[in-house]
Structures are given as structure tokens and as C-alpha cells.
């Protein structure tokens, strides 16, 4: 959940739910040789971070190998993923490899949950409180809770009436759930919903999908990797080149947007280019598309029209065609995170799978046998799967962090999220958070962004220690400038037109706001980011 560093061997600690953030931050800080003792406090009983908790059927990453890994040659030269898009079990294996190779296992305490921390201005240290009653003091505190920590479970009335089982994808039983031959309901069609549905669709007796908004999925184009070929690519320098390009692209994925608008192409040229992006798989259709995709309504409409034509080819049922790929776009294409799918549309098109549109027939409550909706009434099931996601990017606010003036993070964010560049908050000295709100997190490959942020944090700590700085924090005027810039650039795009976790509007009662920096991981180093194209 995070990371704590103690100068001169005074102590250690940490908090985490993503594994990349903490392992990388710990390694970079230890590598400074400043005499720190560094510790990770991990709430889970073993390695994996988010890939420990997210063990639902079909869970896998949506960034290609080798991009979804750390840049250290010592790591990638001795580990090869078996698939283009690795699944949960292999990702757990990878993080164990990281811990062993970097020899950081002794610095991790598992089953160690952190409840909060208070800044002590007298000693210029953080007092960290843990679930087991222990207290730790540290000079530098890093929150590495990541994006998927604060689970969103809708407040459905009368859940206790249901006689079957209810599971949330983010807290799936480690031993799995047997759904073969069962009647199952899946609520939500975000990334986890799509992955679960396409995984279990063939084995259940009947599946009812409760969909609010269709997921405008892209083809994953999954494939097995040839170990021999991957070794050849490592020796040739291809891996180093691929990881290096991540430092130059908007999403740190290696995908550059096209140097033109869709409206600059003829219909024939446009189809040819979109065909190339579509068949390439992964996020290329999104992040490698026309530069004005999320700013120009005309370009966006052309991309949606193409996307719909490709999806309709795979669905036979007329009603499901309209529910999954409606004639009128439910929102501008790409302004809600598009999920990658392998055979989602073919699975959902089967006769034993039904879709209920909860935007017109909302869920009223639970009944003894299943969910009750306005139009369909109660549909009997054995298992309800809540694929309702997270209160994304507010994970740090789940901790009771009390800053220099007695203010909590919750207090500081009561009128909206505020930070300096999505990594530090005024009034909270010596505290950094990684892969969180107001950074490019939602639009970036996680390992790449964490690589850059951890490097910056390590260099900042090193500079402070060299200059004898005991207390370091963001300035309020810099926070004000960052929030103004972020919201200004956000409002130049089509993103505000979508109801999504990008703006926090997936949470009932939440005031919509731009929660992520839209300008890319490397704004300024490449001329065609989404922001520089529209400013």
C-alpha cells in the first residue's frame, strides 16, 4: 500500500496494493545508498499486489509484453512472459521474480495493513499506525495504493434477502468459484465484467448481464509468445528499444498518434488506416489513432462508425446488436476506457445469455432468488458477480493521513481533488503518492509511469538529503496552477461528455471533474499529445 524510508537505520515500513509501485520505489531508494532502511507494508499475505486481489476468471493485463514490466535489464533478461497479454497467475510469478532478483523480500512485511499516519512537525517524521496496533516512525512516506484499492459496491437494497452467493471481482476468493452449470448474473460491463463474461459464458447454464452502458471494446489479438524468438529479440536489443520508446509516447506504451486528422483522409484512406490499427490489437486503435480523436467530434464520429461496423459483423441477434453497438454512440469513442476483448461479442451473442439494459430498467433491489429490475422483475440465479469496479484513483483517501496543520487528505479534497502534478499535496510534507489521481495514470501504462515517478521521487529524496532538508512539500500556488491547467486542458476535449471513472462520475453523488492529466506522460518531448494537438 505504500512505502516508508527511514534515514540512518532508524526504522522501516510500507503500505501497498499495487506491486509495481512499491517494489520499484523501494529498489530505487535503496539504490541511492543514503543509509536508509526501507520497508514495504503489504496487507495481502503474499506477493502480487493488485494481481493478488484481482484473481477473478479471465483477469489479465491490457498492456503488451514486454511493455508491462519494469525497465531493469536484470529483470527482463531473466524472465519471459508466455503471452502477449499476461494473465493474473503469470503476473504473480513475475513479481516474485522481481522480489527474488532484487533481493527485496526481507524488506516486505505481509499481512501488514496500514490504517493511517500523522505528521509530527517536532521531529519531522510520520507516525504510521497499523492494523495490528504497531506504530512506526519514518522520515519519508510513499503511498503506493495505486488505482484499484477502493472497491465500489453499489448500495443495492435488501442484499441480505438473497439466498445465493455474491462476489465482487476485486475481492474474489483465492480458491476460485465453481460456476459450471450455474445460473449467474454479472452486474457491470467494464473491464472486469468483460473478462469474466467471456471466460464463464460457455460453461454456465444461463448468464444474465446487467449493463448500464455498452463497453466499446477493442480486439486484444492475444497470442502465445515463442520463448526462443523472445530471447533473440532480447539479444538483438529489441527489448531495450521497445522499453526506451515508452519514454517518448503519450501513454508510455510505444504508440504514437497519427500526424493527421481523420478528416484529412479520404474514406478509402481512413478505412485502410483504421483496418491496420484494428488488426494490430491492443490499445493501438485508441492511442495510435488520429491525433484529434478525443477533441474533434467529426473524427470521433468516423472512428465510432468504423468501430460499430466491425462489431456488428460478430453479432447475429438484432436486439443485442443495438445493445452492444447502438446506432447512436453512448458517448464519444475513447472517452471511457475501452476494454480489450478476445471473443466477448461471440460469447454474449449466444442464446443462453441475456442482457438487461439497466439505464431503462434499473435494478430495484435484491430478492431471495436474484436481482429485481423495473421491467423484468426477479430473475433467479445462483451467483451474482459484482463487476462494479472502483472509486478509482482516490485510494490514498482511504488512509487517515493527517498533515502538518491537522488537516486530513479527505479534508483537503472535500471540494475536489487537488495536488501538485499528481504526486504530492501541500500540507503533507515528505509524502508522495504514485500512480494516482491528477497524474497521467488513467492514460498510461502502469509500469512505465511508475518507473518515471519512482525515478523522480528517488532523485528528490537524494537532493533533499544532500542539502540537509528535513521537511519537503509542494507549494499551494503550484497546486493551484496544476489544478487550473489540468481542468482547462480536460475541458478542451470530449471527455467531459462521458460518465466514467475518468471524472469520478461512476460514483453516485460525486461531482464530475477531470481527475487525470490528459497531456500524456511525456508532454513536451513529443509534439502530438492529445493536449498539444488541441491547445
XYZ file of C-alpha atoms in Angstrom:
535
model
C 0.000 0.000 0.000
C 2.948 2.281 0.208
C 6.473 2.669 1.274
C 8.324 4.193 4.164
C 12.014 5.070 4.246
C 13.989 5.729 7.413
C 17.322 7.549 7.330
C 20.329 6.199 9.213
C 18.702 2.895 10.039
C 16.068 4.411 12.337
C 13.275 2.107 11.232
C 11.146 0.879 8.294
C 7.584 0.461 6.953
C 5.151 0.463 3.956
C 1.600 0.212 2.526
C 0.543 -1.228 -0.829
C -1.937 -2.773 -3.193
C -0.120 -2.427 -6.484
C 3.144 -4.289 -6.720
C 4.966 -2.265 -9.342
C 4.900 0.997 -7.362
C 6.282 -0.359 -4.139
C 8.913 -2.721 -5.497
C 10.260 -0.058 -7.819
C 10.215 2.756 -5.265
C 11.877 0.580 -2.644
C 14.599 -0.516 -5.064
C 15.314 2.992 -6.330
C 15.594 4.453 -2.823
C 17.798 1.617 -1.576
C 19.968 2.114 -4.660
C 20.768 5.672 -3.536
C 22.983 4.309 -0.734
C 21.856 7.041 1.653
C 21.874 4.774 4.673
C 18.089 4.379 4.658
C 16.204 1.443 5.983
C 13.264 0.914 3.647
C 10.207 -1.246 4.187
C 7.035 -2.261 2.396
C 3.908 -2.966 4.422
C 1.650 -5.246 2.380
C -1.879 -6.008 3.501
C -2.075 -9.213 1.465
C -0.497 -12.449 2.721
C 1.725 -12.823 -0.343
C 3.164 -11.115 -3.408
C 1.149 -9.781 -6.345
C -0.430 -6.512 -5.193
C -3.484 -5.835 -7.343
C -2.856 -9.153 -9.083
C -3.281 -10.929 -5.753
C -6.714 -9.396 -5.154
C -7.909 -9.401 -8.768
C -7.983 -13.167 -9.272
C -11.405 -13.371 -10.919
C -11.845 -15.546 -14.039
C -10.079 -14.091 -17.067
C -8.161 -11.372 -15.210
C -5.241 -10.186 -17.293
C -3.331 -7.052 -18.150
C -4.159 -4.901 -21.179
C -0.624 -3.713 -21.976
C 1.549 -5.830 -24.256
C 4.572 -7.775 -23.167
C 7.309 -6.688 -22.925
C 5.885 -3.237 -22.082
C 4.093 -4.402 -18.925
C 7.218 -4.866 -16.855
C 9.970 -2.870 -15.221
C 12.778 -1.478 -17.353
C 15.658 -3.103 -15.452
C 17.651 -5.388 -17.791
C 18.488 -7.646 -14.855
C 14.752 -8.385 -14.643
C 13.621 -8.680 -18.267
C 16.694 -10.590 -19.397
C 15.870 -13.406 -16.961
C 12.076 -13.555 -17.320
C 9.929 -14.067 -20.408
C 6.144 -13.853 -20.462
C 4.349 -16.683 -22.248
C 1.575 -14.492 -23.737
C 1.320 -11.118 -25.402
C -1.110 -10.060 -22.647
C -0.163 -11.967 -19.449
C -2.819 -13.263 -17.083
C -3.034 -12.942 -13.309
C -1.151 -16.153 -12.329
C 1.806 -15.297 -14.557
C 1.912 -11.723 -13.268
C 2.133 -13.040 -9.702
C 5.008 -15.220 -10.857
C 6.685 -12.155 -12.380
C 6.506 -10.132 -9.175
C 8.010 -12.997 -7.199
C 10.804 -12.949 -9.779
C 11.273 -9.208 -9.164
C 11.489 -9.680 -5.405
C 13.959 -12.534 -5.706
C 16.156 -10.854 -8.327
C 16.311 -7.558 -6.471
C 16.546 -9.317 -3.100
C 13.855 -7.184 -1.521
C 11.793 -9.928 0.117
C 13.427 -9.243 3.518
C 12.154 -5.648 3.225
C 8.493 -6.669 2.853
C 6.107 -7.407 5.705
C 2.997 -9.254 4.552
C -0.322 -9.274 6.413
C 0.552 -5.730 7.474
C -2.307 -3.316 6.916
C -1.846 0.411 7.497
C -4.732 2.457 8.874
C -3.210 5.930 8.793
C -0.328 8.253 9.536
C 0.169 11.611 11.269
C 2.905 14.165 10.558
C 4.977 15.156 13.594
C 6.365 18.638 12.952
C 8.578 18.487 16.030
C 10.624 15.562 14.799
C 9.783 15.982 11.109
C 8.636 12.378 10.856
C 5.489 10.428 10.008
C 3.873 8.344 12.726
C 2.407 5.326 10.907
C -0.383 3.287 12.518
C -1.032 -0.339 11.560
C -3.994 -2.685 11.941
C -2.029 -4.914 14.313
C -1.568 -1.998 16.738
C 2.078 -1.388 15.906
C 3.478 2.100 15.361
C 6.312 3.068 13.019
C 8.143 6.379 12.588
C 9.681 7.403 9.273
C 11.028 10.448 7.520
C 9.738 9.726 4.011
C 6.358 8.145 3.299
C 5.170 6.859 -0.079
C 1.616 5.782 -0.706
C 1.578 3.098 -3.401
C -2.057 2.123 -3.124
C -2.483 2.512 -6.870
C -5.792 2.805 -8.677
C -7.780 -0.256 -7.709
C -7.878 -0.164 -3.932
C -11.173 1.483 -3.043
C -13.794 -1.042 -4.169
C -17.102 0.369 -5.409
C -20.098 -1.706 -4.328
C -23.465 -0.117 -5.182
C -25.870 0.124 -2.264
C -28.487 -2.288 -3.570
C -31.398 -2.589 -1.115
C -32.091 -5.869 0.664
C -28.908 -7.695 -0.318
C -29.362 -9.866 2.774
C -32.531 -11.395 1.283
C -30.596 -13.158 -1.483
C -30.134 -16.876 -0.811
C -27.307 -17.337 -3.295
C -23.706 -16.096 -3.323
C -22.467 -12.587 -4.107
C -18.874 -11.873 -5.171
C -17.099 -8.667 -6.179
C -14.414 -9.089 -8.835
C -11.920 -7.070 -6.785
C -12.231 -9.366 -3.764
C -12.556 -12.726 -5.457
C -11.991 -15.901 -3.370
C -8.396 -17.075 -3.799
C -9.544 -20.620 -4.414
C -11.874 -19.549 -7.200
C -15.619 -20.036 -7.636
C -17.201 -23.006 -9.414
C -19.787 -21.582 -11.832
C -20.054 -24.505 -14.215
C -23.702 -25.339 -14.876
C -24.898 -22.488 -12.625
C -27.250 -19.597 -13.264
C -25.145 -16.461 -12.941
C -25.748 -12.697 -13.015
C -22.964 -10.222 -13.823
C -23.561 -6.581 -12.880
C -21.351 -4.226 -14.850
C -19.582 -4.416 -18.197
C -16.345 -2.587 -17.537
C -13.004 -4.317 -17.979
C -13.547 -6.890 -15.232
C -17.109 -7.553 -16.402
C -15.981 -8.182 -19.972
C -13.198 -10.504 -18.826
C -15.456 -12.523 -16.532
C -18.273 -12.787 -19.078
C -16.127 -14.042 -21.922
C -14.427 -16.514 -19.561
C -17.521 -18.085 -17.970
C -20.059 -17.614 -20.764
C -19.546 -21.065 -22.288
C -19.722 -23.008 -19.020
C -22.689 -21.524 -17.167
C -26.249 -22.793 -17.633
C -27.566 -19.260 -18.015
C -25.997 -15.820 -17.766
C -27.817 -12.526 -17.193
C -25.798 -9.391 -17.870
C -26.885 -6.120 -16.252
C -25.472 -3.406 -18.496
C -25.752 0.342 -17.973
C -23.507 1.447 -20.855
C -22.086 -0.754 -23.634
C -18.345 -1.263 -23.436
C -16.803 -0.095 -26.705
C -14.226 -2.885 -26.695
C -11.231 -3.300 -28.966
C -9.703 -6.620 -30.082
C -6.922 -7.843 -27.820
C -5.370 -10.029 -30.542
C -3.954 -12.281 -27.875
C -1.243 -14.761 -28.841
C 1.310 -17.095 -27.336
C 4.901 -15.890 -27.397
C 7.695 -18.075 -28.748
C 10.359 -18.257 -25.994
C 13.164 -18.717 -28.496
C 12.036 -15.739 -30.548
C 11.759 -13.594 -27.410
C 15.324 -14.496 -26.415
C 16.514 -13.499 -29.890
C 14.735 -10.157 -29.519
C 16.423 -9.569 -26.173
C 19.882 -10.276 -27.626
C 19.238 -8.055 -30.657
C 18.416 -5.028 -28.491
C 14.716 -5.021 -29.450
C 13.547 -5.124 -25.795
C 15.725 -2.157 -24.853
C 14.402 -0.221 -27.843
C 10.760 -1.065 -27.057
C 11.098 -0.017 -23.433
C 13.032 3.100 -24.423
C 10.260 4.256 -26.773
C 7.905 4.238 -23.771
C 9.678 7.397 -22.607
C 8.605 9.210 -25.779
C 4.902 8.420 -26.172
C 1.741 9.908 -24.710
C 0.684 6.731 -22.882
C 4.209 5.384 -22.363
C 3.185 2.384 -24.461
C 5.185 2.954 -27.639
C 2.130 4.038 -29.641
C 2.313 7.409 -31.418
C -0.857 9.150 -32.670
C -1.181 9.700 -36.394
C 0.123 13.045 -37.661
C -3.244 13.892 -39.175
C -6.964 14.171 -38.563
C -9.405 11.580 -39.820
C -10.904 14.399 -41.855
C -7.633 14.754 -43.779
C -8.119 11.242 -45.220
C -10.455 10.078 -47.947
C -12.963 7.404 -46.836
C -10.770 4.775 -48.504
C -7.607 6.013 -46.764
C -9.426 6.230 -43.441
C -10.665 2.648 -43.697
C -7.220 1.372 -44.643
C -5.601 3.091 -41.657
C -8.285 2.013 -39.186
C -8.065 -1.549 -40.534
C -4.359 -1.519 -39.710
C -4.969 -0.260 -36.157
C -7.818 -2.732 -35.592
C -5.914 -5.808 -36.711
C -2.833 -4.758 -34.711
C -4.756 -5.309 -31.492
C -4.149 -3.831 -28.063
C -4.525 -0.092 -27.470
C -3.163 0.901 -30.876
C -6.694 1.627 -32.158
C -7.011 4.147 -29.294
C -3.604 5.642 -28.588
C -2.255 5.187 -32.100
C -5.308 6.721 -33.763
C -5.766 10.178 -35.279
C -4.312 12.964 -33.158
C -7.669 14.717 -32.716
C -9.656 11.593 -31.766
C -10.793 12.912 -28.377
C -11.061 16.564 -29.365
C -12.749 16.658 -32.774
C -16.378 15.427 -32.886
C -16.116 14.687 -36.626
C -13.060 12.458 -36.251
C -14.612 10.790 -33.238
C -17.825 10.048 -35.140
C -15.894 8.473 -38.013
C -13.948 6.236 -35.631
C -17.155 5.178 -33.871
C -18.822 4.392 -37.198
C -15.886 2.167 -38.145
C -15.832 0.523 -34.696
C -19.545 -0.240 -34.880
C -19.263 -1.809 -38.321
C -16.558 -4.186 -37.108
C -18.503 -5.203 -34.005
C -21.801 -5.759 -35.846
C -20.037 -8.309 -38.055
C -19.699 -10.507 -34.972
C -23.238 -10.285 -33.523
C -26.255 -12.024 -35.116
C -29.011 -11.171 -32.608
C -30.609 -7.838 -33.701
C -31.521 -6.768 -30.175
C -28.016 -7.488 -28.900
C -26.568 -5.588 -31.851
C -28.359 -2.454 -30.685
C -27.499 -3.007 -27.014
C -23.800 -3.685 -27.643
C -23.174 -1.385 -30.628
C -26.016 1.154 -30.813
C -26.555 3.305 -33.882
C -26.060 6.390 -31.733
C -22.820 6.369 -29.755
C -23.473 6.278 -25.968
C -20.570 8.693 -25.542
C -17.677 9.919 -27.689
C -15.499 6.953 -28.593
C -12.433 6.564 -26.350
C -13.671 8.897 -23.616
C -14.427 5.925 -21.379
C -11.606 3.442 -21.041
C -12.115 0.923 -23.854
C -11.502 -2.656 -22.769
C -9.645 -5.300 -24.731
C -11.596 -8.441 -25.563
C -10.812 -11.810 -27.088
C -14.251 -13.227 -28.002
C -16.640 -11.159 -25.931
C -19.149 -10.450 -28.681
C -19.387 -14.065 -29.840
C -19.907 -15.234 -26.263
C -22.600 -12.675 -25.459
C -24.431 -13.448 -28.707
C -25.294 -16.968 -27.500
C -28.928 -17.860 -26.758
C -28.380 -18.746 -23.087
C -27.063 -15.249 -22.360
C -29.398 -12.279 -21.815
C -28.646 -8.578 -21.481
C -30.740 -6.224 -19.353
C -30.339 -2.519 -20.023
C -30.376 -1.008 -16.536
C -30.446 2.510 -17.952
C -34.078 1.865 -18.941
C -34.862 -0.924 -16.461
C -32.885 -0.119 -13.306
C -32.117 -2.583 -10.535
C -34.608 -2.002 -7.722
C -33.313 -4.414 -5.089
C -32.241 -7.950 -4.338
C -34.825 -10.653 -3.895
C -34.437 -14.120 -2.394
C -33.659 -15.628 -5.796
C -31.892 -12.792 -7.612
C -31.918 -9.160 -8.665
C -35.206 -7.357 -9.221
C -35.441 -4.827 -12.058
C -38.190 -2.417 -13.048
C -39.290 -4.237 -16.205
C -38.087 -7.854 -15.857
C -38.866 -8.391 -12.196
C -36.820 -11.040 -10.371
C -34.578 -13.344 -12.403
C -33.479 -16.451 -10.456
C -29.718 -17.058 -10.226
C -27.288 -18.995 -8.050
C -24.473 -16.436 -8.112
C -24.282 -12.654 -8.513
C -20.972 -11.219 -9.710
C -20.491 -7.507 -8.994
C -18.130 -6.205 -11.657
C -18.740 -2.658 -10.477
C -15.127 -1.570 -10.279
C -13.565 1.013 -8.013
C -13.735 4.518 -6.707
C -10.652 4.898 -8.849
C -7.646 6.999 -8.014
C -8.849 8.163 -4.610
C -7.131 5.251 -2.889
C -4.910 7.493 -0.788
C -8.027 8.951 0.830
C -8.825 5.519 2.295
C -5.981 6.153 4.731
C -6.378 8.518 7.644
C -3.446 10.780 6.719
C -3.137 13.854 8.953
C -0.839 16.569 7.663
C 1.135 19.482 9.035
C -1.872 21.601 10.047
C -4.029 18.763 11.347
C -5.855 18.533 8.014
C -6.624 15.117 6.527
C -6.463 14.201 2.849
C -10.253 13.906 2.959
C -10.451 17.487 4.276
C -8.088 18.726 1.598
C -10.164 17.109 -1.141
C -13.619 17.937 0.223
C -14.310 20.378 -2.658
C -12.457 18.395 -5.316
C -9.156 16.645 -5.839
C -6.090 18.867 -5.539
C -2.390 18.077 -5.856
C 0.863 19.223 -7.344
C 1.344 17.240 -10.581
C -0.466 14.221 -9.199
C 2.332 13.199 -6.869
C 2.367 15.497 -3.810
C -0.089 17.520 -1.709
C 0.602 20.824 0.110
C 0.457 20.459 3.868
C 1.674 16.859 3.743
C 5.464 17.047 3.974
C 7.739 14.199 2.855
C 4.738 12.358 1.386
C 4.468 11.213 -2.224
C 1.876 9.034 -3.903
C 2.412 7.023 -7.085
C 0.046 6.127 -9.932
C -2.769 8.184 -8.523
C -5.189 10.975 -9.275
C -4.179 14.072 -11.289
C -1.215 12.233 -12.805
C -1.434 10.668 -16.302
C -2.295 7.376 -14.571
C -5.549 6.545 -16.401
C -3.930 7.081 -19.788
C -0.580 5.444 -19.175
C 0.996 2.036 -18.993
C 1.389 1.396 -15.260
C 4.971 0.078 -15.167
C 6.199 2.912 -17.373
C 4.563 5.690 -15.371
C 5.692 4.168 -12.088
C 9.207 3.935 -13.485
C 9.257 7.676 -14.185
C 7.599 8.675 -10.913
C 9.855 6.454 -8.804
C 12.931 7.902 -10.512
C 11.717 11.433 -9.722
C 10.951 10.574 -6.085
C 14.350 8.931 -5.612
C 16.166 11.918 -7.126
C 14.130 14.343 -4.996
C 14.878 12.468 -1.775
C 18.545 12.286 -2.711
C 18.685 16.046 -3.338
C 16.914 16.793 -0.042
C 19.261 14.574 1.930
C 22.296 16.110 0.236
C 21.131 19.638 1.127
C 20.088 18.690 4.668
C 16.402 19.346 4.015
C 14.253 17.882 6.785
C 10.803 18.860 5.514
C 9.822 18.988 1.841
C 6.350 19.693 0.452
C 4.500 21.092 -2.552
C 3.612 24.779 -2.568
C -0.035 25.811 -2.639
C 0.497 28.130 -5.609
C 1.933 25.229 -7.601
C -1.059 23.112 -6.654
C -3.396 25.900 -7.799
C -1.583 26.188 -11.117
C -1.644 22.445 -11.712
C -5.356 22.079 -10.950
C -6.207 25.038 -13.197
C -4.098 23.669 -16.054
C -5.440 20.132 -15.694
C -9.084 21.203 -15.705
C -8.529 23.661 -18.557
C -6.995 21.019 -20.821
C -9.578 18.423 -19.767
C -12.418 20.724 -20.783
C -10.952 21.198 -24.274
C -11.623 17.535 -25.027
C -14.716 15.335 -25.420
C -14.006 13.529 -22.127
C -16.474 15.618 -20.060
C -19.304 14.218 -22.206
C -18.821 10.689 -20.834
C -19.931 9.325 -17.495
C -16.895 7.388 -16.314
C -14.337 6.867 -13.589
C -12.085 9.250 -15.517
C -14.189 12.027 -13.998
C -15.397 10.194 -10.894
C -18.955 10.261 -12.242
C -19.266 6.486 -11.872
C -19.770 7.147 -8.158
C -23.277 8.355 -7.206
C -23.219 11.874 -5.790
C -19.658 12.607 -6.916
C -19.095 15.968 -8.588
C -17.622 15.269 -12.044
C -14.153 16.688 -12.580
C -11.117 15.911 -14.681
C -9.194 13.548 -12.414
C -6.216 12.832 -14.674
C -3.646 14.782 -16.616
C -4.724 14.442 -20.240
C -1.428 15.686 -21.700
C 0.440 12.421 -21.537
C 3.367 11.040 -19.613
C 5.894 12.967 -21.680
C 4.187 16.256 -22.551
C 6.619 18.445 -24.433
C 9.005 15.717 -25.536
C 6.794 14.746 -28.469
C 4.708 17.348 -30.322
C 1.485 15.409 -30.781
C -0.005 14.603 -27.424
C -3.757 14.932 -27.003
C -3.275 18.291 -25.257
C -0.730 19.900 -27.567
C -2.933 18.982 -30.515
C -5.875 20.944 -29.207
C -4.313 23.806 -27.277
